[in-house]
CSV table of C-alpha atoms in Angstrom, one decimal:
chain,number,residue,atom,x,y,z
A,1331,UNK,CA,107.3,90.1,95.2
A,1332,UNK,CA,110.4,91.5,92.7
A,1333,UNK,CA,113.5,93.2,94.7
A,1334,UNK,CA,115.3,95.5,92.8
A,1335,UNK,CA,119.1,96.8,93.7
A,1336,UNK,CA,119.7,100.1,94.7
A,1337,UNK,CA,123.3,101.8,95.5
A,1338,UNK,CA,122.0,104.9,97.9
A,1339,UNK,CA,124.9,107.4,99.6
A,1340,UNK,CA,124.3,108.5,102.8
A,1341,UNK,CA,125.9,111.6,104.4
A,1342,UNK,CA,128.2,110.6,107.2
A,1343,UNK,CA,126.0,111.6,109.9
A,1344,UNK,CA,123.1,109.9,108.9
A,1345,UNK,CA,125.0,106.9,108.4
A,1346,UNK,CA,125.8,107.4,112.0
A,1347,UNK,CA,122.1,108.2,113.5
A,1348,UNK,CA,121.1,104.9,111.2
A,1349,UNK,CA,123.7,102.7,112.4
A,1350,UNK,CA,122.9,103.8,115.9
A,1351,UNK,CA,119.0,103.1,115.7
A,1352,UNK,CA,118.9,99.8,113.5
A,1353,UNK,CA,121.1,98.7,116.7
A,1354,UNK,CA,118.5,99.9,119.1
A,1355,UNK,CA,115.9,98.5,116.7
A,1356,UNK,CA,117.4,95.3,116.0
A,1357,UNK,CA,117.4,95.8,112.3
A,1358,UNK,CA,118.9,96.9,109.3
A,1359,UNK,CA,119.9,100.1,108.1
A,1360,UNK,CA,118.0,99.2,104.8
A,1361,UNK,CA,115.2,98.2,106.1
A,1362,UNK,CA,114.5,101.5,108.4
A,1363,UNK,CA,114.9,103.5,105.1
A,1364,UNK,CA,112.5,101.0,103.7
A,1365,UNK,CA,110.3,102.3,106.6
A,1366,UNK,CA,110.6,105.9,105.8
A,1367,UNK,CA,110.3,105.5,102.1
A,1368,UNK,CA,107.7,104.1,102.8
A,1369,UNK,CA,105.9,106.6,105.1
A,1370,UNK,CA,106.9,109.3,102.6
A,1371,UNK,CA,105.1,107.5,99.9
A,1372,UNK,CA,101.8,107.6,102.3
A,1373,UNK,CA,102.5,111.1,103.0
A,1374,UNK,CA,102.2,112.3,99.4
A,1375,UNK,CA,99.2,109.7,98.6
A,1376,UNK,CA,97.3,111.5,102.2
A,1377,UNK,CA,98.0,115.0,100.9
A,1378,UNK,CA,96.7,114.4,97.7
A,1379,UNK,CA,93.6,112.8,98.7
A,1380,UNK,CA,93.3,115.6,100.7
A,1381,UNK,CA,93.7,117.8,98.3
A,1382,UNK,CA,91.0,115.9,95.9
A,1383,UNK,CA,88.1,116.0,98.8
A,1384,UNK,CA,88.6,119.6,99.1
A,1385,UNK,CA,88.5,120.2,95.7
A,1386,UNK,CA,85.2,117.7,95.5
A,1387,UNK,CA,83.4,120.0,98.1
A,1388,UNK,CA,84.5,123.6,96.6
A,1389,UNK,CA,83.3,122.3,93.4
A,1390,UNK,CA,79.7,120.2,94.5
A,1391,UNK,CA,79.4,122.7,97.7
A,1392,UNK,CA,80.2,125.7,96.5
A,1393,UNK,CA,76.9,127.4,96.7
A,1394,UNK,CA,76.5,126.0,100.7
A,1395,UNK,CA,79.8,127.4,101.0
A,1396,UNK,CA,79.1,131.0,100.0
A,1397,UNK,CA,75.9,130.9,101.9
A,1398,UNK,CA,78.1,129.8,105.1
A,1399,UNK,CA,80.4,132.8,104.5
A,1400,UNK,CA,77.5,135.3,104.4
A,1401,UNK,CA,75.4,134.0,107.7
């Protein structure tokens, strides 16, 4: 696995909150925002499989669908 470099600023305060968790945590700093890159990336990859199964059933259910909203 490749690491790349990155030089990130952090707003004051959220230096603070970081600092004071990665203690709590016994970690780093870097690797909590590691963490929460990372959930954000499997945030945006939920929604849009989200978004693709409701567009596979309005498309391939569509007539179920408009029967269902006239019953």
């Amino acid at each position: 696995m490749g690491l790349m470099a990155m030089n990130l600023r952090v707003p004051e305060d959220l230096d603070r909150r970081l600092e004071k968790l990665a203690a709590e945590e016994h970690t780093s700093k870097s690797a909590l925002l590691l963490q929460g890159a990372e959930l954000v990336l499997q945030r945006h990859a939920r929604r849009r499989e989200i978004s693709g199964g409701l567009d596979f059933v309005m498309s391939h259910d569509a007539d179920l669908l408009k029967r269902l909203e006239h019953a």
